[in-house]
Amino acid sequence: MGSDSFFQTDYAPPTAFYFSVKFDGFSEMDASFQEVSGLKVTLDTIPKKEGGDNHFVHHLPVQPKYENLVLKRCLLANSGLDDWCRKAIEDFKFSPKDITLSLLGSDGTPLASWRIMRAYPISWELGTLNSTSNQLAIESITLKYRQFKKYA
C-alpha cells in the first residue's frame, strides 16, 4: 500500500472542523468563520453527434463552472469585511479579493489549501432571530469568484 493509505497504522483522516480562511487585506478576526461551503467546480459538456453513427453521442468538455462560496460566522459589526460587503451590495462598488482556504492538521499546519481568486460579495443574510432560543446571530456571506486552485 502507498504511504497515504487509509489503512496505515498512524494515518488519521483529516477533520472538517479545523480550517482557516484568509482574505487578502483583512484582519484575522474578519476571517473567523464557523462554516464554509460551495467550493465546487464542474465541467460542462456539449453533445456532439458523430456523422453516420447513431449509436452514441460524444460529450466534449467546455469551460469549468464554479459554485458560489458561502461563509457563515457570528455577526460581527464594524469590521473590514462588513464594510467591503456593504460597499458592494449597497453602493455597487466592487473590489474583488483573493482568499486562501486551508484545511489544517492537528498541529495547525495546512494539509491542503485552495486559493480562491477575485471573489466579491453577491449576497448577505442574517440568520433567524428567535426570542425563545439561546443562539448566536449568524450572518451568511455569499461570494462569486473567478476560479480556485488547490495547492499544498
Coordinates of C-alpha atoms in Angstrom, one line a residue:
M1 CA 0.0 0.0 0.0
G2 CA 1.1 3.6 -0.7
S3 CA 2.3 5.9 2.1
D4 CA -1.1 7.8 2.0
S5 CA -3.2 4.6 2.5
F6 CA -6.2 4.9 4.8
F7 CA -5.3 1.6 6.4
Q8 CA -1.9 2.7 7.7
T9 CA -1.4 2.4 11.5
D10 CA -0.5 6.0 12.1
Y11 CA -2.9 7.5 9.5
A12 CA -5.7 9.8 10.8
P13 CA -8.2 11.2 8.3
P14 CA -8.4 15.0 8.3
T15 CA -11.3 16.6 10.1
A16 CA -13.5 19.1 8.5
F17 CA -13.8 21.4 11.6
Y18 CA -10.2 22.7 11.7
F19 CA -9.7 25.2 8.9
S20 CA -8.7 28.8 8.3
V21 CA -9.9 31.4 5.9
K22 CA -7.7 34.4 5.0
F23 CA -8.8 37.3 2.9
D24 CA -6.1 39.5 1.3
G25 CA -6.2 42.8 3.1
F26 CA -8.4 41.9 6.1
S27 CA -7.6 41.0 9.7
E28 CA -7.7 37.5 11.1
M29 CA -10.8 38.4 13.1
D30 CA -12.6 39.3 9.9
A31 CA -11.9 35.8 8.6
S32 CA -13.2 33.8 11.6
F33 CA -15.9 31.6 10.1
Q34 CA -17.8 28.7 11.6
E35 CA -18.8 27.2 8.2
V36 CA -17.6 27.3 4.6
S37 CA -19.4 25.7 1.7
G38 CA -19.6 25.8 -2.0
L39 CA -16.0 25.1 -3.0
K40 CA -17.0 23.2 -6.1
V41 CA -16.1 23.0 -9.8
T42 CA -17.8 21.1 -12.6
L43 CA -17.1 20.8 -16.2
D44 CA -19.9 21.5 -18.6
T45 CA -20.1 19.4 -21.7
I46 CA -21.7 19.8 -25.1
P47 CA -23.2 16.9 -27.0
K48 CA -21.7 16.1 -30.5
K49 CA -23.2 13.6 -32.7
E50 CA -20.9 11.6 -34.9
G51 CA -21.8 11.7 -38.6
G52 CA -23.2 8.3 -39.7
D53 CA -23.0 6.6 -36.3
N54 CA -26.2 6.9 -34.4
H55 CA -25.3 4.5 -31.5
F56 CA -23.8 7.1 -29.2
V57 CA -23.2 10.8 -28.7
H58 CA -19.8 12.3 -27.8
H59 CA -19.7 14.7 -24.9
L60 CA -17.0 17.3 -25.3
P61 CA -15.8 19.2 -22.2
V62 CA -16.1 23.0 -22.2
Q63 CA -15.3 25.7 -19.6
P64 CA -15.5 24.9 -15.9
K65 CA -18.3 26.2 -13.8
Y66 CA -17.6 27.4 -10.2
E67 CA -20.3 27.3 -7.5
N68 CA -20.9 30.3 -5.1
L69 CA -18.8 30.3 -1.9
V70 CA -20.9 30.6 1.3
L71 CA -19.3 31.8 4.5
K72 CA -21.0 31.8 7.9
R73 CA -20.0 33.4 11.1
C74 CA -21.3 35.2 14.2
L75 CA -22.5 38.7 13.3
L76 CA -19.5 41.0 13.6
A77 CA -20.3 44.7 13.3
N78 CA -17.9 47.3 12.2
S79 CA -15.5 45.0 10.5
G80 CA -13.5 45.5 7.3
L81 CA -15.3 42.5 5.8
D82 CA -18.6 44.1 6.7
D83 CA -17.7 47.4 5.0
W84 CA -16.5 45.5 1.9
C85 CA -19.8 43.7 1.6
R86 CA -21.9 46.8 2.2
K87 CA -19.9 48.8 -0.4
A88 CA -20.5 46.1 -3.0
I89 CA -24.2 45.4 -2.2
E90 CA -25.4 48.8 -1.2
D91 CA -23.2 51.1 -3.2
F92 CA -22.4 48.8 -6.2
K93 CA -18.7 49.4 -5.7
F94 CA -16.8 46.1 -6.2
S95 CA -13.2 45.4 -5.0
P96 CA -12.5 41.7 -5.7
K97 CA -10.3 39.9 -3.1
D98 CA -8.3 36.7 -3.2
I99 CA -9.0 34.2 -0.4
T100 CA -6.9 31.3 1.0
L101 CA -8.9 28.4 2.5
S102 CA -6.8 25.8 4.3
L103 CA -7.7 22.5 5.9
L104 CA -5.5 22.2 8.9
G105 CA -3.9 19.2 10.7
S106 CA -3.9 18.7 14.4
D107 CA -0.7 20.8 14.8
G108 CA -2.2 23.7 12.8
T109 CA -0.2 23.1 9.6
P110 CA -2.1 23.1 6.3
L111 CA -2.9 19.7 4.9
A112 CA -4.5 21.2 1.8
S113 CA -5.1 24.8 0.7
W114 CA -7.1 26.4 -2.0
R115 CA -6.5 29.9 -3.5
I116 CA -9.9 31.4 -4.4
M117 CA -9.4 34.2 -6.9
R118 CA -11.2 37.5 -7.5
A119 CA -14.1 36.9 -5.0
Y120 CA -16.7 39.5 -4.4
P121 CA -20.0 39.5 -2.4
I122 CA -23.3 38.9 -4.1
S123 CA -25.5 38.2 -1.1
W124 CA -25.6 38.9 2.6
E125 CA -28.1 37.2 5.0
L126 CA -28.9 37.4 8.7
G127 CA -30.0 34.0 10.2
T128 CA -33.2 33.5 12.0
L129 CA -33.8 35.7 15.1
N130 CA -35.8 33.8 17.7
S131 CA -36.7 35.1 21.2
T132 CA -37.1 31.6 22.6
S133 CA -33.7 30.2 21.7
N134 CA -30.2 30.9 23.0
Q135 CA -28.3 31.0 19.7
L136 CA -25.8 33.5 18.3
A137 CA -26.8 35.8 15.5
I138 CA -25.3 34.2 12.3
E139 CA -24.5 36.1 9.1
S140 CA -24.0 34.4 5.8
I141 CA -22.0 36.0 3.0
T142 CA -22.2 34.5 -0.5
L143 CA -19.3 35.2 -2.8
K144 CA -18.9 34.8 -6.6
Y145 CA -15.4 34.1 -7.7
R146 CA -13.4 33.6 -10.9
Q147 CA -11.7 30.3 -10.1
F148 CA -9.8 28.4 -7.4
K149 CA -6.6 26.4 -7.5
K150 CA -5.6 23.7 -5.0
Y151 CA -2.1 23.6 -3.7
A152 CA -0.1 22.0 -0.8

